[in-house]
């Protein structure tokens, strides 16, 4: 009989409890991992964590020492990102499989990389295959090239299709953040290295294509409505994202200069809106095919974006077929429950295939 894989997660309650991604909560509910608390001071958040997410404390084993962890767990995962924060420091004394989710890996990148490397982390989870597509990652996290497990964002339950396709605005909506490397919001010590890296390459905006669309709002007036923020603002909170996706037949998304499909990639089609994205392979990796379940334009090409969107606005029968296929692809494969199962299966695979070599 196959031995049950025992997974532990590190300090799930140490950060801001309102920001825990719901696929991580699904993972915790589905697989009842051992909870490892690396410092006794973090325990005070645990009752609040159980209460807030309606978790039965009796269903979870809580451990406090690497010795106990080694005896009980085959793998230790930290889902919190920010390895430079003490609560997220990987446990040096744990000898089995160590995995750390990088989340937004732009904060203190060199320090984060050093900590992960020095602590013997085996694999990192990322929003995508960062080691394949992101030059920043390749330079700053060189030890983890070939050791990135891509984890798509997926969509939460509130993203639902609530409006018939023909009742939606026959236009494309542009929405999302436009982060800049020289705005006051991001001019902080944690991001200095990241800002310097991109500014040296002549880039001012992380969301380069969204910025190009912003600059071309007037020229695109007939086919695109914009909810993009006005610089130096980086976000626009003046709309309901679920309602907006339901109001439009199409939305345009951007992979940013880190080249990963943002959460909107999944949230939009889950609400029945057609994804318009670039032809960068990070979208193809997830099963998005131009003219079948999404619409693709040449990367960083506003004119090609205009031509593609105009064509489909005038061919609604084709657009509606794409909408049906896109919604099916996303709803079948990228719910948060599916993402949780995918991450668990990946961890089992890493252990089963003995890709991981013990540090003994």
Short mmCIF file of C-alpha atoms in Angstrom, two decimals:
data_model
loop_
_atom_site.label_atom_id
_atom_site.label_comp_id
_atom_site.label_asym_id
_atom_site.label_seq_id
_atom_site.Cartn_x
_atom_site.Cartn_y
_atom_site.Cartn_z
CA UNK A 1 0.00 0.00 0.00
CA UNK A 2 1.25 3.46 -0.93
CA UNK A 3 2.48 5.48 2.04
CA UNK A 4 0.50 8.62 2.76
CA UNK A 5 2.45 11.79 1.96
CA UNK A 6 2.66 14.06 5.00
CA UNK A 7 2.96 17.75 4.22
CA UNK A 8 3.59 20.55 6.71
CA UNK A 9 3.00 24.25 6.10
CA UNK A 10 4.93 27.00 7.84
CA UNK A 11 3.28 29.82 9.84
CA UNK A 12 0.11 30.12 7.70
CA UNK A 13 -1.26 32.64 10.20
CA UNK A 14 1.81 34.90 10.53
CA UNK A 15 0.93 37.57 7.95
CA UNK A 16 -2.18 39.60 7.20
CA UNK A 17 -5.07 37.17 7.60
CA UNK A 18 -7.17 39.07 5.05
CA UNK A 19 -4.64 38.41 2.28
CA UNK A 20 -4.48 34.61 2.30
CA UNK A 21 -5.20 33.38 -1.20
CA UNK A 22 -8.30 31.20 -1.27
CA UNK A 23 -6.57 28.33 -3.14
CA UNK A 24 -4.18 28.11 -0.15
CA UNK A 25 -7.19 27.89 2.16
CA UNK A 26 -8.62 25.16 -0.07
CA UNK A 27 -5.29 23.35 0.22
CA UNK A 28 -5.43 23.63 4.03
CA UNK A 29 -9.05 22.41 4.14
CA UNK A 30 -8.57 19.55 1.67
CA UNK A 31 -5.26 18.10 2.89
CA UNK A 32 -5.18 18.99 6.61
CA UNK A 33 -1.41 19.65 6.61
CA UNK A 34 0.67 19.69 9.77
CA UNK A 35 1.03 23.30 10.91
CA UNK A 36 4.60 24.21 11.79
CA UNK A 37 5.04 27.31 13.96
CA UNK A 38 8.66 28.43 13.78
CA UNK A 39 8.47 30.85 16.71
CA UNK A 40 6.24 30.64 19.77
CA UNK A 41 5.31 34.35 19.39
CA UNK A 42 3.37 33.55 16.18
CA UNK A 43 1.02 31.19 18.01
CA UNK A 44 -1.20 34.04 19.23
CA UNK A 45 -2.62 34.39 15.70
CA UNK A 46 -3.54 30.73 15.40
CA UNK A 47 -6.95 30.79 17.21
CA UNK A 48 -7.96 33.83 15.13
CA UNK A 49 -6.83 32.03 11.97
CA UNK A 50 -8.91 28.91 12.79
CA UNK A 51 -11.92 31.04 13.71
CA UNK A 52 -11.81 33.38 10.70
CA UNK A 53 -11.68 30.53 8.18
CA UNK A 54 -13.98 28.14 10.08
CA UNK A 55 -11.27 25.51 10.49
CA UNK A 56 -11.64 22.85 13.18
CA UNK A 57 -8.48 23.09 15.37
CA UNK A 58 -8.82 19.39 16.23
CA UNK A 59 -8.23 18.48 12.56
CA UNK A 60 -4.72 19.94 12.58
CA UNK A 61 -1.50 18.80 14.18
CA UNK A 62 0.59 21.78 15.35
CA UNK A 63 4.34 21.37 15.89
CA UNK A 64 7.02 23.79 17.09
CA UNK A 65 10.44 22.15 16.62
CA UNK A 66 12.48 20.97 13.61
CA UNK A 67 13.03 17.65 15.42
CA UNK A 68 9.30 16.99 15.60
CA UNK A 69 8.89 18.24 12.04
CA UNK A 70 11.53 15.80 10.75
CA UNK A 71 9.77 12.95 12.54
CA UNK A 72 6.33 13.77 11.11
CA UNK A 73 6.63 15.48 7.71
CA UNK A 74 7.88 14.49 4.26
CA UNK A 75 7.73 18.05 2.96
CA UNK A 76 7.58 21.56 4.37
CA UNK A 77 5.96 24.33 2.34
CA UNK A 78 5.84 28.04 3.07
CA UNK A 79 3.07 29.77 1.09
CA UNK A 80 3.77 33.24 2.50
CA UNK A 81 6.33 34.57 0.02
CA UNK A 82 8.75 37.23 1.41
CA UNK A 83 11.54 34.87 2.54
CA UNK A 84 13.43 37.85 3.97
CA UNK A 85 10.86 38.17 6.82
CA UNK A 86 11.71 36.19 9.96
CA UNK A 87 8.33 34.37 10.01
CA UNK A 88 9.07 32.97 6.55
CA UNK A 89 12.71 31.96 6.99
CA UNK A 90 13.04 28.39 5.71
CA UNK A 91 13.88 25.89 8.45
CA UNK A 92 17.55 24.93 8.17
CA UNK A 93 17.12 21.96 10.51
CA UNK A 94 14.42 20.27 8.38
CA UNK A 95 16.02 17.56 6.20
CA UNK A 96 13.18 16.54 3.88
CA UNK A 97 11.67 18.36 0.89
CA UNK A 98 11.58 22.15 1.33
CA UNK A 99 9.43 24.31 -0.95
CA UNK A 100 8.80 28.05 -0.74
CA UNK A 101 6.23 30.11 -2.67
CA UNK A 102 7.96 33.26 -3.92
CA UNK A 103 4.75 35.26 -4.50
CA UNK A 104 5.94 38.77 -5.52
CA UNK A 105 9.64 38.08 -5.81
CA UNK A 106 10.57 41.72 -6.53
CA UNK A 107 11.05 42.64 -2.84
CA UNK A 108 14.68 42.45 -1.64
CA UNK A 109 15.48 39.91 -4.38
CA UNK A 110 19.20 39.34 -3.64
CA UNK A 111 18.58 38.93 0.09
CA UNK A 112 15.60 36.63 -0.58
CA UNK A 113 17.68 34.48 -2.92
CA UNK A 114 20.53 34.19 -0.43
CA UNK A 115 18.17 33.14 2.38
CA UNK A 116 16.46 30.50 0.22
CA UNK A 117 19.78 29.13 -1.01
CA UNK A 118 21.48 29.12 2.41
CA UNK A 119 18.47 27.37 3.98
CA UNK A 120 18.50 24.49 1.49
CA UNK A 121 15.16 25.18 -0.20
CA UNK A 122 14.75 22.59 -2.97
CA UNK A 123 12.05 24.15 -5.15
CA UNK A 124 10.17 27.42 -5.36
CA UNK A 125 6.56 27.94 -6.39
CA UNK A 126 5.94 30.85 -8.75
CA UNK A 127 3.06 32.42 -10.66
CA UNK A 128 4.61 30.96 -13.80
CA UNK A 129 7.84 29.40 -15.08
CA UNK A 130 9.78 32.50 -14.08
CA UNK A 131 13.06 30.72 -14.79
CA UNK A 132 11.99 30.36 -18.42
CA UNK A 133 10.52 33.79 -19.18
CA UNK A 134 11.67 36.43 -16.69
CA UNK A 135 15.14 37.94 -17.17
CA UNK A 136 14.91 39.60 -13.75
CA UNK A 137 14.28 36.22 -12.09
CA UNK A 138 17.10 34.54 -14.03
CA UNK A 139 19.56 37.14 -12.81
CA UNK A 140 18.39 37.51 -9.22
CA UNK A 141 17.37 33.91 -8.42
CA UNK A 142 19.98 32.02 -10.47
CA UNK A 143 20.15 29.04 -8.06
CA UNK A 144 16.51 28.21 -8.82
CA UNK A 145 16.67 27.97 -12.59
CA UNK A 146 15.10 24.59 -13.33
CA UNK A 147 13.53 24.48 -9.87
CA UNK A 148 10.39 26.58 -10.34
CA UNK A 149 6.95 24.96 -10.05
CA UNK A 150 4.44 27.19 -11.90
CA UNK A 151 1.18 27.77 -10.01
CA UNK A 152 -1.58 29.65 -11.89
CA UNK A 153 -3.64 32.15 -9.88
CA UNK A 154 -7.00 30.61 -10.76
CA UNK A 155 -10.28 32.30 -9.83
CA UNK A 156 -12.29 32.62 -6.62
CA UNK A 157 -15.94 31.61 -6.38
CA UNK A 158 -17.29 35.16 -6.62
CA UNK A 159 -16.20 35.33 -10.28
CA UNK A 160 -19.33 34.09 -12.05
CA UNK A 161 -21.02 34.73 -15.36
CA UNK A 162 -24.28 36.57 -14.59
CA UNK A 163 -25.17 38.21 -17.92
CA UNK A 164 -25.98 36.85 -21.38
CA UNK A 165 -23.30 37.51 -23.97
CA UNK A 166 -25.59 39.57 -26.22
CA UNK A 167 -26.56 41.83 -23.31
CA UNK A 168 -22.95 42.88 -22.72
CA UNK A 169 -21.21 45.97 -24.10
CA UNK A 170 -19.86 45.21 -27.56
CA UNK A 171 -16.42 46.56 -26.64
CA UNK A 172 -13.21 45.56 -24.89
CA UNK A 173 -12.50 46.82 -21.37
CA UNK A 174 -8.97 47.59 -20.14
CA UNK A 175 -8.45 47.25 -16.39
CA UNK A 176 -5.80 46.47 -13.78
CA UNK A 177 -2.80 48.07 -12.10
CA UNK A 178 -0.05 49.98 -13.87
CA UNK A 179 2.98 49.75 -11.58
CA UNK A 180 5.86 52.08 -12.32
CA UNK A 181 9.53 51.85 -11.38
CA UNK A 182 9.72 55.54 -10.55
CA UNK A 183 6.42 56.40 -8.86
CA UNK A 184 6.24 57.39 -5.17
CA UNK A 185 4.25 54.26 -4.21
CA UNK A 186 7.01 51.90 -5.34
CA UNK A 187 9.96 54.07 -4.39
CA UNK A 188 10.76 52.02 -1.27
CA UNK A 189 13.91 50.28 -0.09
CA UNK A 190 12.44 46.80 -0.63
CA UNK A 191 11.99 47.52 -4.36
CA UNK A 192 15.15 49.53 -5.04
CA UNK A 193 16.98 46.64 -6.71
CA UNK A 194 13.97 45.86 -8.90
CA UNK A 195 13.46 49.49 -9.91
CA UNK A 196 17.17 49.86 -10.77
CA UNK A 197 17.15 46.65 -12.85
CA UNK A 198 14.28 47.77 -15.10
CA UNK A 199 15.12 51.48 -15.24
CA UNK A 200 18.61 50.57 -16.46
CA UNK A 201 16.94 48.71 -19.31
CA UNK A 202 14.95 51.83 -20.22
CA UNK A 203 11.63 50.50 -18.86
CA UNK A 204 9.43 52.77 -16.75
CA UNK A 205 6.35 50.60 -16.22
CA UNK A 206 6.06 47.00 -15.02
CA UNK A 207 2.71 46.75 -16.83
CA UNK A 208 4.16 47.96 -20.11
CA UNK A 209 1.27 47.10 -22.42
CA UNK A 210 -1.39 48.49 -20.07
CA UNK A 211 0.61 51.74 -20.06
CA UNK A 212 0.67 51.70 -23.89
CA UNK A 213 -3.12 51.25 -23.92
CA UNK A 214 -3.48 54.09 -21.40
CA UNK A 215 -1.46 56.38 -23.68
CA UNK A 216 -3.66 55.36 -26.63
CA UNK A 217 -7.07 55.65 -24.91
CA UNK A 218 -8.25 58.41 -27.28
CA UNK A 219 -7.21 56.46 -30.40
CA UNK A 220 -8.98 53.34 -29.14
CA UNK A 221 -12.17 55.10 -28.04
CA UNK A 222 -14.51 53.26 -30.40
CA UNK A 223 -13.44 49.76 -29.41
CA UNK A 224 -12.06 50.00 -25.86
CA UNK A 225 -13.31 51.42 -22.56
CA UNK A 226 -10.59 52.10 -20.01
CA UNK A 227 -10.60 51.73 -16.25
CA UNK A 228 -6.82 52.02 -16.08
CA UNK A 229 -5.36 54.32 -13.39
CA UNK A 230 -3.98 57.79 -14.13
CA UNK A 231 -0.27 58.17 -13.34
CA UNK A 232 1.05 58.53 -10.64
CA UNK A 233 -1.86 56.44 -9.32
CA UNK A 234 -1.08 52.75 -9.78
CA UNK A 235 -4.55 51.34 -9.12
CA UNK A 236 -8.15 52.32 -9.77
CA UNK A 237 -10.58 51.02 -7.14
CA UNK A 238 -13.61 52.85 -8.52
CA UNK A 239 -15.31 49.84 -10.06
CA UNK A 240 -16.59 46.38 -9.13
CA UNK A 241 -14.39 43.92 -11.00
CA UNK A 242 -16.94 41.06 -11.16
CA UNK A 243 -19.65 43.40 -12.49
CA UNK A 244 -17.21 44.95 -14.98
CA UNK A 245 -16.21 41.57 -16.42
CA UNK A 246 -19.92 40.78 -16.77
CA UNK A 247 -20.60 44.12 -18.47
CA UNK A 248 -18.21 43.55 -21.40
CA UNK A 249 -17.84 40.97 -24.15
CA UNK A 250 -14.03 41.27 -24.02
CA UNK A 251 -11.28 42.41 -21.68
CA UNK A 252 -7.58 43.00 -22.33
CA UNK A 253 -4.89 41.59 -20.06
CA UNK A 254 -1.14 42.12 -19.73
CA UNK A 255 1.60 39.69 -18.68
CA UNK A 256 3.82 42.49 -17.32
CA UNK A 257 7.61 42.53 -17.73
CA UNK A 258 7.74 39.49 -15.43
CA UNK A 259 5.81 37.52 -18.05
CA UNK A 260 3.16 35.73 -16.05
CA UNK A 261 -0.62 35.56 -16.56
CA UNK A 262 -2.19 37.68 -13.81
CA UNK A 263 -5.30 36.61 -11.88
CA UNK A 264 -7.51 38.43 -14.41
CA UNK A 265 -6.50 35.84 -17.03
CA UNK A 266 -8.78 33.42 -15.15
CA UNK A 267 -11.26 35.78 -13.47
CA UNK A 268 -12.42 37.39 -16.73
CA UNK A 269 -13.33 34.18 -18.62
CA UNK A 270 -14.87 32.76 -15.40
CA UNK A 271 -17.28 35.73 -15.66
CA UNK A 272 -17.94 35.04 -19.36
CA UNK A 273 -15.72 37.76 -20.84
CA UNK A 274 -13.28 36.93 -23.66
CA UNK A 275 -9.57 37.21 -22.86
CA UNK A 276 -7.57 39.43 -25.20
CA UNK A 277 -3.86 38.89 -24.55
CA UNK A 278 -0.49 38.89 -26.27
CA UNK A 279 1.01 35.96 -28.16
CA UNK A 280 3.61 35.42 -25.42
CA UNK A 281 3.93 31.65 -24.68
CA UNK A 282 3.01 32.08 -20.99
CA UNK A 283 -0.64 32.09 -22.11
CA UNK A 284 -0.25 29.13 -24.50
CA UNK A 285 1.28 27.10 -21.64
CA UNK A 286 -2.11 27.25 -19.90
CA UNK A 287 -4.08 26.11 -22.95
CA UNK A 288 -5.12 29.51 -24.34
CA UNK A 289 -5.32 29.24 -28.14
CA UNK A 290 -5.84 32.24 -30.40
CA UNK A 291 -9.22 32.23 -32.14
CA UNK A 292 -10.36 29.17 -30.17
CA UNK A 293 -10.72 30.25 -26.52
CA UNK A 294 -9.08 33.71 -26.50
CA UNK A 295 -7.89 36.47 -28.86
CA UNK A 296 -4.17 37.15 -29.21
CA UNK A 297 -2.31 40.17 -30.57
CA UNK A 298 1.40 40.65 -31.26
CA UNK A 299 3.24 41.53 -28.08
CA UNK A 300 3.44 45.27 -27.28
CA UNK A 301 1.63 46.07 -30.56
CA UNK A 302 -1.31 48.46 -30.05
CA UNK A 303 -2.16 48.50 -33.77
CA UNK A 304 -2.45 44.71 -33.93
CA UNK A 305 -4.56 44.82 -30.73
CA UNK A 306 -6.88 47.32 -32.43
CA UNK A 307 -7.18 45.20 -35.59
CA UNK A 308 -7.91 41.96 -33.72
CA UNK A 309 -10.52 43.51 -31.42
CA UNK A 310 -12.20 45.35 -34.33
CA UNK A 311 -12.42 42.13 -36.34
CA UNK A 312 -14.16 40.22 -33.55
CA UNK A 313 -16.49 43.10 -32.64
CA UNK A 314 -17.73 42.77 -36.23
CA UNK A 315 -17.91 38.96 -36.12
CA UNK A 316 -20.02 38.29 -33.05
CA UNK A 317 -20.85 34.68 -33.96
CA UNK A 318 -17.11 33.82 -33.87
CA UNK A 319 -16.60 35.90 -30.70
CA UNK A 320 -19.41 34.08 -28.90
CA UNK A 321 -17.89 30.67 -29.74
CA UNK A 322 -14.55 31.88 -28.33
CA UNK A 323 -16.37 33.08 -25.21
CA UNK A 324 -17.97 29.66 -24.65
CA UNK A 325 -14.66 27.83 -25.11
CA UNK A 326 -12.69 30.30 -22.96
CA UNK A 327 -15.18 30.09 -20.13
CA UNK A 328 -15.18 26.29 -20.33
CA UNK A 329 -11.37 26.09 -20.27
CA UNK A 330 -11.11 28.30 -17.19
CA UNK A 331 -14.04 26.91 -15.22
CA UNK A 332 -12.94 23.31 -15.86
CA UNK A 333 -9.28 23.77 -14.96
CA UNK A 334 -8.59 26.84 -12.84
CA UNK A 335 -10.95 26.99 -9.86
CA UNK A 336 -9.09 27.52 -6.59
CA UNK A 337 -9.95 23.96 -5.56
CA UNK A 338 -8.32 22.68 -8.77
CA UNK A 339 -5.21 24.81 -8.11
CA UNK A 340 -4.95 23.39 -4.56
CA UNK A 341 -5.19 19.83 -5.94
CA UNK A 342 -2.59 20.62 -8.61
CA UNK A 343 -0.11 21.94 -6.00
CA UNK A 344 -0.63 18.88 -3.80
CA UNK A 345 -0.10 16.55 -6.78
CA UNK A 346 3.10 18.43 -7.70
CA UNK A 347 4.47 17.99 -4.18
CA UNK A 348 3.64 14.27 -4.29
CA UNK A 349 5.31 14.01 -7.70
CA UNK A 350 8.51 15.65 -6.40
CA UNK A 351 8.63 13.14 -3.56
CA UNK A 352 7.55 10.10 -5.62
CA UNK A 353 10.00 10.64 -8.46
CA UNK A 354 12.85 11.05 -6.00
CA UNK A 355 13.90 14.21 -7.82
CA UNK A 356 14.68 15.49 -4.37
CA UNK A 357 17.91 14.19 -2.87
CA UNK A 358 18.12 14.25 0.96
CA UNK A 359 20.69 16.60 2.53
CA UNK A 360 22.05 13.92 4.88
#
